[in-house]
mmCIF file of C-alpha atoms in Angstrom:
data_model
loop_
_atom_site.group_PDB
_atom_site.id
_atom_site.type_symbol
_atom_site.label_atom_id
_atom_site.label_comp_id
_atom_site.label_asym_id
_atom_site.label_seq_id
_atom_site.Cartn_x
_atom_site.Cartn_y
_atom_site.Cartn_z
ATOM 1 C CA UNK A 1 150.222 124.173 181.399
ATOM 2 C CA UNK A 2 150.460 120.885 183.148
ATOM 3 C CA UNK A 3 152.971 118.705 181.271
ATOM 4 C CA UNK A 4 153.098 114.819 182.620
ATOM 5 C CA UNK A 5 154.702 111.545 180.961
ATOM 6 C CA UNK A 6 155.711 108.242 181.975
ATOM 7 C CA UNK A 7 159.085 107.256 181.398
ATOM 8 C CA UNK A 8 160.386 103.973 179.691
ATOM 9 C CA UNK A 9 159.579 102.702 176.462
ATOM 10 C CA UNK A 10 158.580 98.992 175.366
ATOM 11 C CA UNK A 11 159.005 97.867 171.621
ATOM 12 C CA UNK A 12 156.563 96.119 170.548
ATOM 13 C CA UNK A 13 152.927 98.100 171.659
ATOM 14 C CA UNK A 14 149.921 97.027 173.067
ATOM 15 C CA UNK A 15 147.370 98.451 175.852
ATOM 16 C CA UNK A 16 146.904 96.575 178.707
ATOM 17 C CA UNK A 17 143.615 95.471 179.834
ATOM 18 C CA UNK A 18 141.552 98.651 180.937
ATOM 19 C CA UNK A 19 138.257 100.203 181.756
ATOM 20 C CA UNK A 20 136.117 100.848 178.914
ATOM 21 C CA UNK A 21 135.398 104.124 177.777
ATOM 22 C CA UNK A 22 131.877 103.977 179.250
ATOM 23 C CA UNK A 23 133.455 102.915 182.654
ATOM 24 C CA UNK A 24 136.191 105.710 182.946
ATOM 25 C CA UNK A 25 133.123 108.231 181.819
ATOM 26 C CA UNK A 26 131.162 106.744 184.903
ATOM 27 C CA UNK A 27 134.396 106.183 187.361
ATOM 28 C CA UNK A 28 135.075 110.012 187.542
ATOM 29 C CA UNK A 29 131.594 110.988 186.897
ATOM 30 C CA UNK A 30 132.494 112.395 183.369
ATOM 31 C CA UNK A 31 129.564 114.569 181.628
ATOM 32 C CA UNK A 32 129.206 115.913 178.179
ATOM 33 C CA UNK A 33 129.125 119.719 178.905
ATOM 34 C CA UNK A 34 126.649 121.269 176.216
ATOM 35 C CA UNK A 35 127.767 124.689 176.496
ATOM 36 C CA UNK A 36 131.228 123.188 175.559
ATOM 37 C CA UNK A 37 129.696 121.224 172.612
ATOM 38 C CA UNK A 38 130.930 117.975 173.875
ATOM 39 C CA UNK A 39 130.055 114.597 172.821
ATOM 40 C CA UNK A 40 131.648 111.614 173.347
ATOM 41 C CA UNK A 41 132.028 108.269 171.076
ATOM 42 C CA UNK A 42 132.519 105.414 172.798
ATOM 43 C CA UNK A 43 132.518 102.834 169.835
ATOM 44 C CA UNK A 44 136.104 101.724 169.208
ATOM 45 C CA UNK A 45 135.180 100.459 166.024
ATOM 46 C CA UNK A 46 134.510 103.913 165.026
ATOM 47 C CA UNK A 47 137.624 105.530 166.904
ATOM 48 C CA UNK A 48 139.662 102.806 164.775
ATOM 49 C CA UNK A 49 137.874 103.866 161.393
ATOM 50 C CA UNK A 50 138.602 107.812 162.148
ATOM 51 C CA UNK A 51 142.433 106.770 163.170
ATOM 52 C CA UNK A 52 142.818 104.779 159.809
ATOM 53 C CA UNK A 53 141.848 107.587 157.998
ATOM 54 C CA UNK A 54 144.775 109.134 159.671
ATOM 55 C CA UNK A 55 147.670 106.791 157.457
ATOM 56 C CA UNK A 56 150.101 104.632 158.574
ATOM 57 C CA UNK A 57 150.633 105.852 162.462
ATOM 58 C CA UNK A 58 153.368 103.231 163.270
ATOM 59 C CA UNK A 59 155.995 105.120 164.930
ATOM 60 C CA UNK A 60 154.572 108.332 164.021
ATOM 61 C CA UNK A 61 154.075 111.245 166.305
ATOM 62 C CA UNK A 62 150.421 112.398 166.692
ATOM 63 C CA UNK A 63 148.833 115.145 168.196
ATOM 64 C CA UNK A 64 145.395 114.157 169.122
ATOM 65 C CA UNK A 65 143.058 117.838 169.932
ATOM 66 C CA UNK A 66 140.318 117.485 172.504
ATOM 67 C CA UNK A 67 140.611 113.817 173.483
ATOM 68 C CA UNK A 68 137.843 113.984 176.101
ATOM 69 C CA UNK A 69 137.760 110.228 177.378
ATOM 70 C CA UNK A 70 140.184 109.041 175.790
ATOM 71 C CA UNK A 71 138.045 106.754 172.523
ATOM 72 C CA UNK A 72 140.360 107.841 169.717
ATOM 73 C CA UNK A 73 143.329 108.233 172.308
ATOM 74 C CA UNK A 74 143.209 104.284 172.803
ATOM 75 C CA UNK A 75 142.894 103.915 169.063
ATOM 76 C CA UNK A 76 145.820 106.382 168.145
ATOM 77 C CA UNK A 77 148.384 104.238 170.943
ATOM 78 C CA UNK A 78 146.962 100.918 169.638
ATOM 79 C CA UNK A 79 147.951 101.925 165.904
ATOM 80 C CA UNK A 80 151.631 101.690 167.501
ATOM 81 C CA UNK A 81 152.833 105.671 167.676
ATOM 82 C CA UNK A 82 155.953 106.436 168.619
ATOM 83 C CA UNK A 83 154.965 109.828 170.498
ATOM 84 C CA UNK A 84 151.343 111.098 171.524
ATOM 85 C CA UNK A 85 150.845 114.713 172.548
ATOM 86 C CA UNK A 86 146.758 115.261 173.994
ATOM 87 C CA UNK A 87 145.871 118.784 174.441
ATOM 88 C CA UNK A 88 142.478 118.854 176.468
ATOM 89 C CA UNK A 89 140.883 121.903 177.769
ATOM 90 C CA UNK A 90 138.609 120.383 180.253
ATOM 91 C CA UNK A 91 140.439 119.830 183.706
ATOM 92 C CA UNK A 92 137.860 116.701 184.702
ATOM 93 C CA UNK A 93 139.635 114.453 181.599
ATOM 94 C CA UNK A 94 142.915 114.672 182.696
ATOM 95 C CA UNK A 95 142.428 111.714 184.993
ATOM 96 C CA UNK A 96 141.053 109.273 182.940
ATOM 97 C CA UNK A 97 144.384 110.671 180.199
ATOM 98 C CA UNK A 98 146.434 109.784 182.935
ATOM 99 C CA UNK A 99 145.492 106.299 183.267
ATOM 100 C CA UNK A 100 146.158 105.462 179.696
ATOM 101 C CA UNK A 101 149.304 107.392 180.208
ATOM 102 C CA UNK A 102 150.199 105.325 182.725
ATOM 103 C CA UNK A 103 149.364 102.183 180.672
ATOM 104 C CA UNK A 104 151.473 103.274 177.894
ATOM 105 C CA UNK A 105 154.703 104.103 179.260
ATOM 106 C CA UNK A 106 157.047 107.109 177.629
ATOM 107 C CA UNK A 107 154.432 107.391 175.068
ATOM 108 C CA UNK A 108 151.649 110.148 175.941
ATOM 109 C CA UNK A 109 152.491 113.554 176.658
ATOM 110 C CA UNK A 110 149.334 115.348 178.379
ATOM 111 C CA UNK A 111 149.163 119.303 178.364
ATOM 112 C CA UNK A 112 145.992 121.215 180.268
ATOM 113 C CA UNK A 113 145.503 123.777 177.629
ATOM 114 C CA UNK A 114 143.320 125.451 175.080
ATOM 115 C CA UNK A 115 144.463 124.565 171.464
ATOM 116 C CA UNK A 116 143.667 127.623 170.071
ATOM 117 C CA UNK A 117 146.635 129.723 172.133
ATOM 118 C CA UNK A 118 149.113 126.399 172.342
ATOM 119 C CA UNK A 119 152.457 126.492 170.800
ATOM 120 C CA UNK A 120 152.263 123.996 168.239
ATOM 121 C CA UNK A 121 155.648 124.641 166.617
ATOM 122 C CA UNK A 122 157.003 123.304 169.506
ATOM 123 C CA UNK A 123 155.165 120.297 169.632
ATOM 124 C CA UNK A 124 157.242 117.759 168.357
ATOM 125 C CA UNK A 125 161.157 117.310 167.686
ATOM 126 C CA UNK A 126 162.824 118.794 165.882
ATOM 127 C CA UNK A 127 164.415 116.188 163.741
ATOM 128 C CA UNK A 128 160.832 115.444 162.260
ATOM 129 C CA UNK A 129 160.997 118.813 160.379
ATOM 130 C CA UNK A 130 160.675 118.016 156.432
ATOM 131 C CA UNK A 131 161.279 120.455 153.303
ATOM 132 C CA UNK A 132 157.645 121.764 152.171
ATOM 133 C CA UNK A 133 158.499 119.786 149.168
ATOM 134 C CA UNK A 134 159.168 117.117 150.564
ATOM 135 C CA UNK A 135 156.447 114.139 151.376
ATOM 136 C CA UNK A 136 155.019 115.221 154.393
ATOM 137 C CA UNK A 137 156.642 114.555 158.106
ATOM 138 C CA UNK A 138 155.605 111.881 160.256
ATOM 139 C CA UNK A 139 153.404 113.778 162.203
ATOM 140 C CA UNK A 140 149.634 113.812 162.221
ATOM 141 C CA UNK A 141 146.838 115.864 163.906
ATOM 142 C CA UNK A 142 143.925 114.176 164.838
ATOM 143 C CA UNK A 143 140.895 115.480 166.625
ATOM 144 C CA UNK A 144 136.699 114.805 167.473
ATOM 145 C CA UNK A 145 136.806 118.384 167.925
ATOM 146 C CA UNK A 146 133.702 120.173 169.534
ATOM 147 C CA UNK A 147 131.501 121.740 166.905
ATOM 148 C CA UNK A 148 131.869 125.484 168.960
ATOM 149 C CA UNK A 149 135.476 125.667 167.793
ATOM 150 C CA UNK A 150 136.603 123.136 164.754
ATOM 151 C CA UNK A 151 135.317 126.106 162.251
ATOM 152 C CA UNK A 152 137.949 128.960 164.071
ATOM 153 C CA UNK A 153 140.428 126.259 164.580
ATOM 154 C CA UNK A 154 140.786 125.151 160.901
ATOM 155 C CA UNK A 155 140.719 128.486 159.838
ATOM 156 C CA UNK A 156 143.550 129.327 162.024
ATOM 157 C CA UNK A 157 145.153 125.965 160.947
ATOM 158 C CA UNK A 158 144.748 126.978 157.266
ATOM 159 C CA UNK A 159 146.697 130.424 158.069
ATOM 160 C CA UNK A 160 149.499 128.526 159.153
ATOM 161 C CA UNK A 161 149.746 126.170 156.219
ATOM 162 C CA UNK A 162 149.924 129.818 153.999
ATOM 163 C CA UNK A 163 152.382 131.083 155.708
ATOM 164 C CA UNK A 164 153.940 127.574 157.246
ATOM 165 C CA UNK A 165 153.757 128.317 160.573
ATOM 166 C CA UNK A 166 152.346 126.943 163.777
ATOM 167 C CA UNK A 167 151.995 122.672 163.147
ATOM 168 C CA UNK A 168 153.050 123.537 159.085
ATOM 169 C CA UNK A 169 156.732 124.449 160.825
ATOM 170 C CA UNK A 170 157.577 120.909 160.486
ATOM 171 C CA UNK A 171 156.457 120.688 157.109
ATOM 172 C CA UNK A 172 153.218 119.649 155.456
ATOM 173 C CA UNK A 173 151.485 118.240 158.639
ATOM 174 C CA UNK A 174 148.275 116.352 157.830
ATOM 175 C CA UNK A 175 145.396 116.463 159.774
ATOM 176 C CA UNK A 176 142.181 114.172 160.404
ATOM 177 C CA UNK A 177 139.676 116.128 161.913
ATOM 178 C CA UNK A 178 135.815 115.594 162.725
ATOM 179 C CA UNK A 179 133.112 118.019 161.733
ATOM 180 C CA UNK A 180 129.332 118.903 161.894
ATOM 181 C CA UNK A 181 128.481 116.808 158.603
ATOM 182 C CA UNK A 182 127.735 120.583 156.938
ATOM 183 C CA UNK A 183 130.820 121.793 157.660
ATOM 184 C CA UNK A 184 132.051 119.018 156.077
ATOM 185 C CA UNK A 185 130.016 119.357 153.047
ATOM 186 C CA UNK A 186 131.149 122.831 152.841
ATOM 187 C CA UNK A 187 134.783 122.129 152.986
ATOM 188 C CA UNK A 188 134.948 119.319 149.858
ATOM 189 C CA UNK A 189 132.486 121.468 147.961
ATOM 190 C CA UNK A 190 132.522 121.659 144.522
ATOM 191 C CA UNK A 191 131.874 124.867 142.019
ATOM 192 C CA UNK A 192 128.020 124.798 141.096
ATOM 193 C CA UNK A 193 126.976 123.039 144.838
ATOM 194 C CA UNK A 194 124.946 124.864 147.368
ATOM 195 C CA UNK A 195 127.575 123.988 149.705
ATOM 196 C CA UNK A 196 130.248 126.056 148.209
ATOM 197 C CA UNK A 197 131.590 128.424 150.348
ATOM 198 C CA UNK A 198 134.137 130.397 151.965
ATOM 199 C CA UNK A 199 135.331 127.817 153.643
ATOM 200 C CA UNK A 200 135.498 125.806 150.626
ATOM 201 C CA UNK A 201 137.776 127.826 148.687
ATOM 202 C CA UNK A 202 139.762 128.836 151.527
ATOM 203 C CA UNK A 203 140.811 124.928 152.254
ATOM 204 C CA UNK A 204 140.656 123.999 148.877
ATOM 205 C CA UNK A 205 142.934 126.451 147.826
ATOM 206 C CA UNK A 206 145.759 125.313 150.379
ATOM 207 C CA UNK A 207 145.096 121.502 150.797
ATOM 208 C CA UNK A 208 144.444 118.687 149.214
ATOM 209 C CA UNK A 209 140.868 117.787 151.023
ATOM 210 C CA UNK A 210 138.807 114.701 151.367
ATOM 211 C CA UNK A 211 135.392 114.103 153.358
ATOM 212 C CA UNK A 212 136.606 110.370 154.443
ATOM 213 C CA UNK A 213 132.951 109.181 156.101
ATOM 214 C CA UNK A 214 130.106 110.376 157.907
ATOM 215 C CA UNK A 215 129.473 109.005 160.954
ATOM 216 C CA UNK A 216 125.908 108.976 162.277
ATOM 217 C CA UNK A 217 124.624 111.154 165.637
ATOM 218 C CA UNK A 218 122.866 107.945 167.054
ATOM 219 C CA UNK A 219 127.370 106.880 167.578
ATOM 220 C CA UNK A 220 127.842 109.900 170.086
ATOM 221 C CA UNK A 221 127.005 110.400 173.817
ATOM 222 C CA UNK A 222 124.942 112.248 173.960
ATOM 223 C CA UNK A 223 123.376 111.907 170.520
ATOM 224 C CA UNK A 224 124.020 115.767 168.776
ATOM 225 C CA UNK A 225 121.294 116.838 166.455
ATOM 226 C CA UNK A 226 123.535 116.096 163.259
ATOM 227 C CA UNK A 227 125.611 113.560 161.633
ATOM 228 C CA UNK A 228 129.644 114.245 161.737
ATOM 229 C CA UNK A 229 131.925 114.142 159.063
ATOM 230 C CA UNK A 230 135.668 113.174 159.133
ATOM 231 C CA UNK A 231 137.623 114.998 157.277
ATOM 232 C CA UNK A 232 141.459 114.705 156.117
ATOM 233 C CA UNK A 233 144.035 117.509 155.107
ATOM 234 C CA UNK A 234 147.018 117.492 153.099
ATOM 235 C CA UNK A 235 148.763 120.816 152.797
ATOM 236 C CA UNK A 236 149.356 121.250 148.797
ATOM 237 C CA UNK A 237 153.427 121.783 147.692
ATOM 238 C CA UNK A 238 151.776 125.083 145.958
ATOM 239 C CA UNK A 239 148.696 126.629 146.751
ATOM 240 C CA UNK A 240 146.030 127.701 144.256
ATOM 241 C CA UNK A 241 146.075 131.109 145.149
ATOM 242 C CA UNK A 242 149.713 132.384 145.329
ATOM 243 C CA UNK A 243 148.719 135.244 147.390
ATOM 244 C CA UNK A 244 149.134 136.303 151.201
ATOM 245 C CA UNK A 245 146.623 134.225 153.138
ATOM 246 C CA UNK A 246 144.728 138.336 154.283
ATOM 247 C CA UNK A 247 143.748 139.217 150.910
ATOM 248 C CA UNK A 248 142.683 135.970 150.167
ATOM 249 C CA UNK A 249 140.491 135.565 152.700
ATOM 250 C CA UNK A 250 139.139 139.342 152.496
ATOM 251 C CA UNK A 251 138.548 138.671 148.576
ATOM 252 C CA UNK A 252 136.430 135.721 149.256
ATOM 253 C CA UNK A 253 134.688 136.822 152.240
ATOM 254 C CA UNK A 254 133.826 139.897 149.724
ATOM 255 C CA UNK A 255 132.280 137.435 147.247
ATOM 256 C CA UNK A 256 130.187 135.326 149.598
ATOM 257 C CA UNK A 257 128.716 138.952 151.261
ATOM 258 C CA UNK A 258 125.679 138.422 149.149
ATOM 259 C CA UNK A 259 125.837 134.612 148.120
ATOM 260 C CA UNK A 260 122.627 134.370 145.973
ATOM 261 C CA UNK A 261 123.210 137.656 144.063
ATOM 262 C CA UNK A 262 125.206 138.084 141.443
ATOM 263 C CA UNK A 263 128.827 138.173 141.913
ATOM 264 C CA UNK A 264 129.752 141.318 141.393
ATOM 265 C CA UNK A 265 127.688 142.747 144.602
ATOM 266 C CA UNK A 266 129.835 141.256 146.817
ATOM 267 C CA UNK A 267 132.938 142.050 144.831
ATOM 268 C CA UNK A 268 131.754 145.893 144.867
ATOM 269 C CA UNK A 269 132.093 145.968 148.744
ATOM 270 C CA UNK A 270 135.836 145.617 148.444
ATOM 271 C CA UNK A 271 135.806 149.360 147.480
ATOM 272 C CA UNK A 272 134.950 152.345 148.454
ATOM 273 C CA UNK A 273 131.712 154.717 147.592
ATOM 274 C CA UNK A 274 133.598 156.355 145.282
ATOM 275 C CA UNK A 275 134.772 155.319 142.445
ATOM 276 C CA UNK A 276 132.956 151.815 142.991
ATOM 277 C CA UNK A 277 131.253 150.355 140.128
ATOM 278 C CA UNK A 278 134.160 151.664 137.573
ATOM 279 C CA UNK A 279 136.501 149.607 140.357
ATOM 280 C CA UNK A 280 134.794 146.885 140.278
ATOM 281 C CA UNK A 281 134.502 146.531 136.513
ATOM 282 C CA UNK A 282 137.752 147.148 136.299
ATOM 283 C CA UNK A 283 138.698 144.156 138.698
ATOM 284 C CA UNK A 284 135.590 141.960 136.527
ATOM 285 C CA UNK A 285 137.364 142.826 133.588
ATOM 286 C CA UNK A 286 141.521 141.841 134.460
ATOM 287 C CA UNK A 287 140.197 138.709 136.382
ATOM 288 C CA UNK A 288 138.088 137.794 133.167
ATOM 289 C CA UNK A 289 135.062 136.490 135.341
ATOM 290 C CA UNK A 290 131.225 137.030 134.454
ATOM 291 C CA UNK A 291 129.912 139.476 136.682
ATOM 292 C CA UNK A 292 126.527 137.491 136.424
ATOM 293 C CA UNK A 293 127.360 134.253 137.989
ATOM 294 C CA UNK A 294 126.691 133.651 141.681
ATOM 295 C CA UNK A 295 129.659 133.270 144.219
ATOM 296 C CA UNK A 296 129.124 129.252 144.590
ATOM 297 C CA UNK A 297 128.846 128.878 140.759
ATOM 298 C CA UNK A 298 132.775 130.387 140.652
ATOM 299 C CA UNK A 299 135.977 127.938 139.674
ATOM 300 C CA UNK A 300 139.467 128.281 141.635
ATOM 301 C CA UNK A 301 141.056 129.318 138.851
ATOM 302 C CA UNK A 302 138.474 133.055 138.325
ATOM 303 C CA UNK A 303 139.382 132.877 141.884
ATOM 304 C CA UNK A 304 143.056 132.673 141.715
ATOM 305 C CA UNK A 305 142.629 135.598 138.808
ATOM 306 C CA UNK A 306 140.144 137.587 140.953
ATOM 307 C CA UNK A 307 143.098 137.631 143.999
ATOM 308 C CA UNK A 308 145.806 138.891 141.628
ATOM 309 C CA UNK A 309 143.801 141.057 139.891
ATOM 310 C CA UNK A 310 143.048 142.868 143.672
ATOM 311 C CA UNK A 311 146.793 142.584 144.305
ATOM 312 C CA UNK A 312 147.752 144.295 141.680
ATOM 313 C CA UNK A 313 144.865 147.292 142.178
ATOM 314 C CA UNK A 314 146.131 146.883 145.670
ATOM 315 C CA UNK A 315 149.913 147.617 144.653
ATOM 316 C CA UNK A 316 148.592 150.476 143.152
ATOM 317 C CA UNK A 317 146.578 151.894 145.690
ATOM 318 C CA UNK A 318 147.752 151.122 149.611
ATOM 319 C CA UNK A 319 144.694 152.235 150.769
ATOM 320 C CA UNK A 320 142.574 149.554 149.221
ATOM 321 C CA UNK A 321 143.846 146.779 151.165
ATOM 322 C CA UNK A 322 142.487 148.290 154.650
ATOM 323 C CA UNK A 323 139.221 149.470 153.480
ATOM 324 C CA UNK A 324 136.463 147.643 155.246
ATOM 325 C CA UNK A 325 132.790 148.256 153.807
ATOM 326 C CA UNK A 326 131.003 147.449 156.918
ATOM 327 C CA UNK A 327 133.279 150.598 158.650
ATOM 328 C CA UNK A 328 131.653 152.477 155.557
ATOM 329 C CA UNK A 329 127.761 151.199 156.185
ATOM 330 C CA UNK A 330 128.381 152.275 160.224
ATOM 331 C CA UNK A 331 129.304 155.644 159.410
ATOM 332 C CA UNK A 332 126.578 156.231 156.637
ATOM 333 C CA UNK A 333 124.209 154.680 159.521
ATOM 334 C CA UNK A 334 125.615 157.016 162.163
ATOM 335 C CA UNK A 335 125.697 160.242 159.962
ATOM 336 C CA UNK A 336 121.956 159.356 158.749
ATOM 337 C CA UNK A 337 120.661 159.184 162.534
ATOM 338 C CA UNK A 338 122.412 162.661 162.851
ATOM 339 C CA UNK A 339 120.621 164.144 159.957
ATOM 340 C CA UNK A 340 117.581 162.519 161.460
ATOM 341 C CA UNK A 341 117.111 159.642 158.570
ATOM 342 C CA UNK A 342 117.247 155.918 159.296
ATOM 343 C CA UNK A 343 119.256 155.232 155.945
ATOM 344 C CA UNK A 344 118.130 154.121 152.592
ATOM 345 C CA UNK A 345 116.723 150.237 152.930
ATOM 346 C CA UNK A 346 119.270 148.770 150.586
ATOM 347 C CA UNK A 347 121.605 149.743 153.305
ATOM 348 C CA UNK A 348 119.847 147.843 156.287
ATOM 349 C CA UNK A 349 119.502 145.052 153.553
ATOM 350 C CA UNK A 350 122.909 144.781 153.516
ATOM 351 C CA UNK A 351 123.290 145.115 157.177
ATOM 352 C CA UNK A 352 121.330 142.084 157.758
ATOM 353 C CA UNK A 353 122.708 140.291 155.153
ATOM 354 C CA UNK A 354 126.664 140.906 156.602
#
């Protein structure tokens, strides 16, 4: 990691005159990399709106993720923040950082590094660390994160909220992240929408979230095929689902398998051949939840009693909790081709479906 910061610190904050965003993308000859899913926004009228979104930033310290250009960087420092760590990736931004380091002395702390592998609860001090139950710290996340990683990143970033780890070491850290406006849709999604997903219950279940505004592709350089959505987090005192953040996650995967069948196919791949379908009833039956309604048409609550049922089936039987059905459909596959069949169909059904 490269680690650099300018020392001194002035009261009251303002930037200094500088080059536009457009003119630092042009001065070191800055271009969106596609196969990195980079685009930039150069509006500051935007980068403001996304920042406000945020919550009062005045001496807070912010972590801004992928800050490219430095758009939202400049808005995040002109919001008056006591501390701003950027983590950027992409070796050919660090310049352009570095000037608005520079014009914002003992403020901005840059680190070369991938966010996915960085350290985060090490981030900040560590006399910002707050009781869960407490209101959350002053710290923020903030991030126009490439499309090819926000969906891994805030599922790693909901992991660490369950078990309060990573950025959630501090307390409950709130984040304001952009999106693919889908994504989006998908995390605020409701029970009964076509939206409702995995990913929906998954953040739902941990944070408070809110789809803020969408901001339109025409606002990004270069223009991305969709709209973006900004998105805010809030890390609940108690989640929905008071169970470890694995068997959540493998219980709703299980559900969504097969999202426009009934819900009790997917819930059926959670055990094995044998002894499936009396399983699964079983599970139907504790959690109380109509085996006829489709995964997006499900509450949090039949959720919440569908995860405890499983624990408890679990509890009973170790071996449960490390069963994976697509292991199962490989080795049907594999001792089919050695018997010289290709498999029944509803098996490469399934296949393509998973």
């Amino acid at each position: 990691f490269c680690l650099m910061a300018a020392p001194g610190k002035v009261a009251a904050f303002r930037l200094p005159p500088l080059p536009t965003v457009g003119e630092i993308i042009k001065l070191f000859r800055l271009k969106a990399l596609k196969q990195l899913s980079q685009n930039f926004l150069l509006d500051l009228r935007l980068t403001d709106k996304i920042v406000k979104q945020a919550g009062e930033l005045k001496n807070a310290h912010v972590c801004e993720v992928g800050p490219g250009p430095g758009g939202i960087t400049r808005s995040i420092l002109s919001a008056g923040v006591e501390q701003l760590l950027l983590i950027e990736k992409d070796a050919r931004f660090i310049p352009g950082l570095q000037m608005l380091s520079e014009a914002a002395p003992g403020k901005v702390r840059i680190v070369h590094g991938d966010i996915l592998t960085y350290k985060m609860e090490k981030a900040f001090p560590k006399h910002l660390k707050k009781n869960w139950e407490d209101e959350p710290p002053d710290i923020h996340i903030i991030g126009n994160l490439p499309f090819s990683v926000s969906t891994p990143l805030i599922i790693k970033w909901l992991e660490n909220v369950s078990k309060r780890d990573g950025p959630f070491t501090y307390g409950r850290t709130q984040m304001t992240l952009t999106f693919q406006k889908e994504v989006g849709e998908r995390l605020t999604a409701n029970p009964g929408s076509n939206q409702r997903s995995r990913l929906s219950i998954m953040a739902q279940h941990l944070c408070t979230v809110e789809n803020c505004f969408i901001i339109p592709g025409q606002a990004f350089v270069p223009k991305p095929e969709v709209d973006v959505a900004v998105v805010h987090f809030t890390p609940l005192v108690q989640p929905k689902i008071q169970q470890p953040f694995e068997l959540v996650e493998k219980v709703v995967r299980s559900v969504f398998q097969f999202r426009r069948k009934y819900c009790f196919r997917g819930i059926e791949t959670l055990f094995p051949a044998n002894g499936r379908l009396k399983r699964t009833e079983q599970l139907m039956m504790t959690a109380n939840v109509d085996p006829t309604l489709r995964p997006f048409q499900l509450s949090m609550s039949q959720f919440r009693n569908l995860c405890n049922a499983y624990r408890k089936m679990c509890d009973e039987d170790p071996s449960l909790l490390v069963f994976n059905y697509r292991e199962e459909l490989r080795q049907k596959k594999t001792t089919g081709s050695l018997l010289g069949s290709t498999g029944q169909p509803e098996q490469t059904e399934e296949e393509n479906q998973l």
